[in-house]
Coordinates of C-alpha atoms in Angstrom, one line a residue:
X203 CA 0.0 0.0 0.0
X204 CA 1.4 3.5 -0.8
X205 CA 2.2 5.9 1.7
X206 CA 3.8 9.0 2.7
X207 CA 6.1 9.4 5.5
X208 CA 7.9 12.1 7.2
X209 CA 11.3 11.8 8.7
X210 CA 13.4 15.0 9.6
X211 CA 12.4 17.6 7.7
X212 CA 11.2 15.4 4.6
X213 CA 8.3 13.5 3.4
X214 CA 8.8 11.1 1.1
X215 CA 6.6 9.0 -1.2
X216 CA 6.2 5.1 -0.7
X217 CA 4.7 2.5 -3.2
X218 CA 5.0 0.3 0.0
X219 CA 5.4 0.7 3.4
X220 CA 7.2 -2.3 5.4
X221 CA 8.0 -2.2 9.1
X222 CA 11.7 -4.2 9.5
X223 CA 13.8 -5.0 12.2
X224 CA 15.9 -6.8 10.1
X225 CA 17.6 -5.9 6.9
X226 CA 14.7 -6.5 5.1
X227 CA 14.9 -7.5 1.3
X228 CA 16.3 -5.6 -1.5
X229 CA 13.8 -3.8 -3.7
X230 CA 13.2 -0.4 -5.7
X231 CA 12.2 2.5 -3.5
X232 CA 13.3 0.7 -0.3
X233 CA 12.8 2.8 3.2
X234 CA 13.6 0.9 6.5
X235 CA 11.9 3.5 9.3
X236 CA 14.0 1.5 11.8
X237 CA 17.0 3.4 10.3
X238 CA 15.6 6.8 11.4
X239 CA 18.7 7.2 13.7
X240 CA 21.3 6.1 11.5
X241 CA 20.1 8.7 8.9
X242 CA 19.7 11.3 11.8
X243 CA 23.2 11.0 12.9
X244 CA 23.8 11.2 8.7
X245 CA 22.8 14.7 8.1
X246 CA 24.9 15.4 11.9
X247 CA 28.0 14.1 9.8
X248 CA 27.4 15.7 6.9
X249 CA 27.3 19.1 8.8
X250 CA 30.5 19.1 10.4
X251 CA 31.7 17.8 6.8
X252 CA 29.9 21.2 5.2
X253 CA 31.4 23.1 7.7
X254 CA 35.3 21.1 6.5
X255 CA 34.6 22.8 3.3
X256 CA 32.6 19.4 1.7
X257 CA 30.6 21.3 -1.0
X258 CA 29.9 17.7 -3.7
X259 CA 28.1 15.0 -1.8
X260 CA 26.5 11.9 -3.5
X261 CA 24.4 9.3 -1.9
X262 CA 25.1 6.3 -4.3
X263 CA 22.7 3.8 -3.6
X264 CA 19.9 6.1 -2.6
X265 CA 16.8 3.4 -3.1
X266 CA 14.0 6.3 -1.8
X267 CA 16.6 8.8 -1.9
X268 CA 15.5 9.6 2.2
X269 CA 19.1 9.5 2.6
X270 CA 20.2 11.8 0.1
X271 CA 17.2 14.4 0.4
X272 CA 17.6 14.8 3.8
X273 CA 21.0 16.0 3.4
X274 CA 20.2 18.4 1.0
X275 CA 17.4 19.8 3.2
X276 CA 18.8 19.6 6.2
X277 CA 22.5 20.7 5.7
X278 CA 22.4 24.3 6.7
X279 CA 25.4 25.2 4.2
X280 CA 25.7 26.1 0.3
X281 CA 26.1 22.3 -0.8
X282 CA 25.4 20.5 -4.0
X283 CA 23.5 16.7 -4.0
X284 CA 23.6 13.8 -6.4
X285 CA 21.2 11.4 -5.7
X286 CA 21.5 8.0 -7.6
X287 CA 19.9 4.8 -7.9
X288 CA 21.0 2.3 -11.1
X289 CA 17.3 0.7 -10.6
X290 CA 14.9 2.4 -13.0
X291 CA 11.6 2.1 -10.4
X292 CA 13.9 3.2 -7.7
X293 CA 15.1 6.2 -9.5
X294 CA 11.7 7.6 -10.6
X295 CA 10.2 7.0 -7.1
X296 CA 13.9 8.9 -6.2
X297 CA 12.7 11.4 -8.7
X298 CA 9.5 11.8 -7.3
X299 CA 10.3 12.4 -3.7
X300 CA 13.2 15.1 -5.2
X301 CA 10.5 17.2 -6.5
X302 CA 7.9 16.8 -4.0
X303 CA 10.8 18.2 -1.2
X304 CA 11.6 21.1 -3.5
X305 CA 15.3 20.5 -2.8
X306 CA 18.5 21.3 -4.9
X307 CA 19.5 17.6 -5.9
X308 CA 20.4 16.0 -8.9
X309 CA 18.5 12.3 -9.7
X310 CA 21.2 9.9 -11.3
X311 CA 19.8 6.9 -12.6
X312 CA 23.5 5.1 -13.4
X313 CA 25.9 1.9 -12.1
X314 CA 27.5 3.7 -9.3
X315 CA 30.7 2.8 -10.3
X316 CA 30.4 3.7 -14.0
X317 CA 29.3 7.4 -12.0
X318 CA 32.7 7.1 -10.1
X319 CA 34.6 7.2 -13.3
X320 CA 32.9 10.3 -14.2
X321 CA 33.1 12.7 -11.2
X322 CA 34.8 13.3 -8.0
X323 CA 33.2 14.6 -4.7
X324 CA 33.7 15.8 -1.2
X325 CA 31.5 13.1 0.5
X326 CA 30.5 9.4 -0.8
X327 CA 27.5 7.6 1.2
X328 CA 27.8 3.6 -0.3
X329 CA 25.0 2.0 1.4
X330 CA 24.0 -1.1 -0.3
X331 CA 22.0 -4.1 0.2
X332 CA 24.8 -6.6 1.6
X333 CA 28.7 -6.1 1.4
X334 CA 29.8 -3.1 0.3
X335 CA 32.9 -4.3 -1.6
X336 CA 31.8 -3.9 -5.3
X337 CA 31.8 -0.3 -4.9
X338 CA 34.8 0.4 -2.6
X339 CA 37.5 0.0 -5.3
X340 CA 35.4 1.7 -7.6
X341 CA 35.4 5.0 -4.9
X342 CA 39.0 5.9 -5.3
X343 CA 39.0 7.1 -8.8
X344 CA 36.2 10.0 -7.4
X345 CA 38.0 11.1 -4.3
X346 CA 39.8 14.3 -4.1
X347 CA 42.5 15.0 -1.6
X348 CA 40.4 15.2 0.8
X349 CA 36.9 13.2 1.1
X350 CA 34.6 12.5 3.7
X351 CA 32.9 8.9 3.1
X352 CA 30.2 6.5 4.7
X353 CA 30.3 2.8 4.1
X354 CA 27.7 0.3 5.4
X355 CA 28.0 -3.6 5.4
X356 CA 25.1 -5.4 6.4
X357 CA 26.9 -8.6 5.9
X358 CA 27.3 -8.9 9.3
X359 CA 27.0 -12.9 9.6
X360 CA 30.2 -12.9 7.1
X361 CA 32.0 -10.4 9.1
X362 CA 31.3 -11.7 12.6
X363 CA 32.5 -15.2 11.7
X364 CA 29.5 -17.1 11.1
X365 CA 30.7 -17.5 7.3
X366 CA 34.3 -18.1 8.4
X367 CA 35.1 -18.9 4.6
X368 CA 33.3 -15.9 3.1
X369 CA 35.5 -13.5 5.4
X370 CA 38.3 -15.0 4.5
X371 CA 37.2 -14.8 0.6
X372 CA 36.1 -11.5 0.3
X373 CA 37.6 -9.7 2.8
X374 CA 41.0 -11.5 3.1
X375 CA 40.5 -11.7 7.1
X376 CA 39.8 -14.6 9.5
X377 CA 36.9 -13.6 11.4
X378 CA 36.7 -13.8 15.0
X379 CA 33.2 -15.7 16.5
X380 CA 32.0 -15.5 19.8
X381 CA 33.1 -13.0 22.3
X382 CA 33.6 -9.4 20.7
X383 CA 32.7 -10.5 17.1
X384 CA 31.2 -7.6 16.5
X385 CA 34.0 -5.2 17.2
X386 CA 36.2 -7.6 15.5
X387 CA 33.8 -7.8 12.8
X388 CA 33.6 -3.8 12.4
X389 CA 37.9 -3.8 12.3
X390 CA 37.9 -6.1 9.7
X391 CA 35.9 -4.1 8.0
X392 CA 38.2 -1.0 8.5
X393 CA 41.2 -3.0 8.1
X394 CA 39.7 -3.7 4.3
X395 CA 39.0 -0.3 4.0
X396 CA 42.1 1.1 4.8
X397 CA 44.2 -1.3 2.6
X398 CA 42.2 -0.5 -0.5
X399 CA 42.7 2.9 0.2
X400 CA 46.3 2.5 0.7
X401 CA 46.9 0.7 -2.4
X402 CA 45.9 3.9 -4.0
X403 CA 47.9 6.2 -2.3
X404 CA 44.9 7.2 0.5
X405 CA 45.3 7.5 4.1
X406 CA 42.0 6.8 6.0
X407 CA 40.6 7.9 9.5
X408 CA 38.0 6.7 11.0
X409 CA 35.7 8.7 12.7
X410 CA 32.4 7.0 14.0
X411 CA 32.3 3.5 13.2
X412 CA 29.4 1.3 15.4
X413 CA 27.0 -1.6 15.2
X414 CA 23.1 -1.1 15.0
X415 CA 20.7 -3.9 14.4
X416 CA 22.0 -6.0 11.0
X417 CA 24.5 -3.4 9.9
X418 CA 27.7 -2.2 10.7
X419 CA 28.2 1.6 9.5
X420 CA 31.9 3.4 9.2
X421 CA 32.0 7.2 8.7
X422 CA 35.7 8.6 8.3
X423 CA 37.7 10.7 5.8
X424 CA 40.2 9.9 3.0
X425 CA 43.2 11.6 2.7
X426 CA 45.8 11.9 -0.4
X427 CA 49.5 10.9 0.1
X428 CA 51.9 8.1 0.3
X429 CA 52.9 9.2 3.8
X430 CA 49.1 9.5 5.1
X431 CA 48.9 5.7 3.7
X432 CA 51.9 4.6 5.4
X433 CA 50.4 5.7 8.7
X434 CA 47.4 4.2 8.2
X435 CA 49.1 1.1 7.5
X436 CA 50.3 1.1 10.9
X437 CA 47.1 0.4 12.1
X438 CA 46.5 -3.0 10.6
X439 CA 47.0 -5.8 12.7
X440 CA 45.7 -9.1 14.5
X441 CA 43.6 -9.5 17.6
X442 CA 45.5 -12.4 20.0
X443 CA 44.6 -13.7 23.6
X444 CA 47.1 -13.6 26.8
X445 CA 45.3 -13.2 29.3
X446 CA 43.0 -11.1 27.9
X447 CA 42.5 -9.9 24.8
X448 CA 45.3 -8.2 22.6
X449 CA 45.5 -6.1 19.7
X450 CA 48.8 -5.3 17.9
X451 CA 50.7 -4.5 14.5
X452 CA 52.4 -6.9 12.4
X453 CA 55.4 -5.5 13.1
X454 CA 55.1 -6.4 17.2
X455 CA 53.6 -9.6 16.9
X456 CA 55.1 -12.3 18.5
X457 CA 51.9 -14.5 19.5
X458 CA 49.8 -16.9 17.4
X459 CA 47.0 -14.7 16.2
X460 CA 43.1 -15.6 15.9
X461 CA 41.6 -12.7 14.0
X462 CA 42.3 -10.6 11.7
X463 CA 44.3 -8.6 9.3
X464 CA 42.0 -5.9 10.7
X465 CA 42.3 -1.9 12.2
X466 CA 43.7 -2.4 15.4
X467 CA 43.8 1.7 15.8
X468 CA 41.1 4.0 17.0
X469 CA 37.2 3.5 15.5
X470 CA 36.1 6.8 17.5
X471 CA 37.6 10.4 16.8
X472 CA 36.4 12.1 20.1
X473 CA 37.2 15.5 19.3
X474 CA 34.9 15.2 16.2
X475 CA 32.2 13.7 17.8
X476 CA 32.2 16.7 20.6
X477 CA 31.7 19.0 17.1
X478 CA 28.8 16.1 15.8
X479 CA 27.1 16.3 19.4
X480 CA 26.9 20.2 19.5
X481 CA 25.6 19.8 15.9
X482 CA 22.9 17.3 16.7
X483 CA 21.7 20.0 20.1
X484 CA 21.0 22.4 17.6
X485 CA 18.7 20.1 15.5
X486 CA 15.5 19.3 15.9
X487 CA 15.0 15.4 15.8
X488 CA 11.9 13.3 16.9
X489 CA 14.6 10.5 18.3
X490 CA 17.1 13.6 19.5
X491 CA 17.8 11.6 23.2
X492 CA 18.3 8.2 22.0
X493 CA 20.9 10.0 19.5
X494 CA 22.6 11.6 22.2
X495 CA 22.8 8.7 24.3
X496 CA 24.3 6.8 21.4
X497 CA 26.9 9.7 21.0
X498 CA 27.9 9.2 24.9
X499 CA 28.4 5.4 24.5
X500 CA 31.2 6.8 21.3
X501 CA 32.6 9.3 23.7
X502 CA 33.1 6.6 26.3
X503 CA 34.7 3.8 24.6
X504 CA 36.8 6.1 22.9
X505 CA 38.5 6.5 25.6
X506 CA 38.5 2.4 26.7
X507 CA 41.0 -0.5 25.1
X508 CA 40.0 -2.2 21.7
X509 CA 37.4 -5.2 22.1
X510 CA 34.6 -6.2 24.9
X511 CA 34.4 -9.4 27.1
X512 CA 30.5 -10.5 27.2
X513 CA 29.6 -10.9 31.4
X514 CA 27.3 -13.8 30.5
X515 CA 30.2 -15.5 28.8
X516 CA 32.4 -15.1 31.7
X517 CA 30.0 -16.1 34.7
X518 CA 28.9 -19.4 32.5
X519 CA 32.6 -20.2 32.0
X520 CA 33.4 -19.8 35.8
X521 CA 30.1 -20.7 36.6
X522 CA 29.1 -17.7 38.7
X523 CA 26.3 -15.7 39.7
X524 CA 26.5 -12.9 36.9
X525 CA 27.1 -9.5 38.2
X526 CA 25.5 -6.2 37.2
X527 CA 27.2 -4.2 34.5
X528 CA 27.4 -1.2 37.1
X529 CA 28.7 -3.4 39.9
X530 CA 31.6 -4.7 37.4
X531 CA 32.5 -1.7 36.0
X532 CA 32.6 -0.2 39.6
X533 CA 35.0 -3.2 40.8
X534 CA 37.4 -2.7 38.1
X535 CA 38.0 1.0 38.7
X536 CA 38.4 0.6 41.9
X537 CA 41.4 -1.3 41.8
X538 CA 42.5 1.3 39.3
X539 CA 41.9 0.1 36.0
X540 CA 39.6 1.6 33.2
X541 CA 36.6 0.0 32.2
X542 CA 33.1 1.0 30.9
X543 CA 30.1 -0.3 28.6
X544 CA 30.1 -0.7 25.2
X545 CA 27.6 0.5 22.6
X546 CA 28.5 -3.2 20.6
X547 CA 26.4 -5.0 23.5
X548 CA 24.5 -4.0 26.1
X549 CA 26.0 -6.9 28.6
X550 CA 29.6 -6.4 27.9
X551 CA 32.4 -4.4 28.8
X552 CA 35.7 -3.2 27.9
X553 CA 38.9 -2.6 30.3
X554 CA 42.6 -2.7 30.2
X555 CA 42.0 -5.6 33.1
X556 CA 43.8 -8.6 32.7
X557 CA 41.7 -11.5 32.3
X558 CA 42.7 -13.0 35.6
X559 CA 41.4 -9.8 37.0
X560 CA 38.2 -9.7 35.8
X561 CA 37.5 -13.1 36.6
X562 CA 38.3 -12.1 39.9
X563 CA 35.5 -9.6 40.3
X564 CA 32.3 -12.4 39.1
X565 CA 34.2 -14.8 41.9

């Protein structure tokens, strides 16, 4: 059934109106309302890259184009908006809701990476339906020196080791499965990114990179130069376990790894986020306080060690009475070490605790 729906300060037109909380099925005009969030914290992003001096912005895989016409509405700078879709239905119902918003965007109805050939931009949004490596090569012929992007990967099974083989296929990593897959699963992802970029003279930073629902999402920023790739490179590494786990470059390693090539560097830029928070304040959002609180968990753990440990996990293996989060977290710091929650999973935590440590606290 057809529909209208609003979201920021857009409406767009729907020839059907699903309600996932999954990632749904791939399809021409496709709109997921649980993703109101992700696309608020979007147009954040896309701000403090306006304000960098981003002036070209494409969303590549716009389905609806919500994505794409919310930035041009909602950008409060001089900015200029391609909004593409290579399905022909998608691109008219693209069309459609372009016109109805009265906003300055260009509809594209090309292959995205055929578009890439053609012209280079300040920010790239790759959102597609599954892995997002098709298009990533394709995005370093339209960078400039300097360009913000957003990837997603809802291939999150692959990623988070379910499809051990698949990671290792398509994204040249062993997976880790289990206990802080998902953070592992979101560095791998990283790691992939940075190496293509690399390989093409790019340095890249992440930014914001975090789990919600089915999807992983990485927002950062590309950067021209054989040096800038070098340092990058740095941050590509393995995750290993002595007592605890352990994250390090293949230049230190001297254990037997179990995950990775992946980014063993930072996945939160806190001074940016501070600059995205004051951003979001000023907006006016229907789900402003869950964003915010989201924004917190980033500011926290980028201050905490790489990778979580799962309390459930720990009190089945030791066969304890599982503590609260609070009471953990509170028990660690006392005897001095950091520790905190972790936006990846609502019952884990992350400190620079040795395992022996921790164990100590569900005893």
């Amino acid at each position: 059934m057809a529909a209208i729906v609003k979201e920021g300060k857009v409406e767009i037109f729907l020839e059907k109106l699903h309600h996932y909380k999954g990632p749904g099925k791939k399809q021409a005009g496709f709109y997921n309302p649980a993703l109101e969030i992700d696309r608020d914290l979007n147009v954040a992003f896309c701000e403090y890259a306006a304000a960098e001096g981003a002036k070209r912005f494409l969303d590549g895989l716009a389905a609806s184009g919500i994505r794409g016409i919310r930035i041009a509405k909602e950008v409060e700078r001089d900015i200029e908006v391609d909004i593409n879709d290579y399905n022909s239905k998608s691109y008219e119902i693209m069309k459609k809701n372009i016109e109805m918003n009265k906003v300055k965007a260009n509809a594209l109805n090309e292959n995205l990476c055929i578009l890439l050939q053609k012209r280079r931009y300040d920010y790239i949004d790759i959102d597609p339906y599954g892995s997002p490596i098709p298009f990533i090569s394709c995005m370093f012929r339209a960078l400039k020196k300097k360009t913000f992007v957003a990837i997603t990967a809802t291939d999150t099974a692959t990623l988070c080791g379910i499809y051990r083989k698949a990671c290792i296929r398509k994204y040249h990593s062993i997976p880790l499965r289990g206990q802080a897959s998902k953070e592992a699963g979101i560095r791998i992802l990283i790691g992939y990114i940075a190496r293509q970029a690399a390989s093409f003279d790019y340095g890249f930073r992440p930014i914001i990179c975090y789990a919600h629902g089915h999807f992983f999402r990485v927002y950062g920023v590309m950067e021209k130069g054989a040096r800038k790739a070098d340092e990058s490179m740095k941050n590509i590494g393995w995750i290993y376990w002595k007592d605890g786990w352990k994250i390090s470059g293949f230049e230190e390693m001297n254990e037997r790894p179990i995950a990775g090539p992946l980014w063993t560097g930072k996945i939160y830029d806190y001074n940016v986020i501070e600059e995205i928070e004051e951003i979001i304040r000023k907006k006016e959002l229907r789900k402003k306080e869950l964003l915010l609180k989201l924004i917190n968990f980033f500011k926290e753990e980028a201050e905490l060690p790489p990778l979580y440990y799962e309390s459930a996990f720990i009190a089945k293996e030791l066969k304890a009475v599982q503590p609260k989060m609070a009471k953990i977290i509170e028990r660690l710091e006392k005897k001095g070490y950091k520790a905190g929650r972790t936006h990846f999973m609502l019952n884990a935590f992350k400190t620079d605790a040795p395992y022996g440590i921790v164990k100590e606290i569900f005893r």
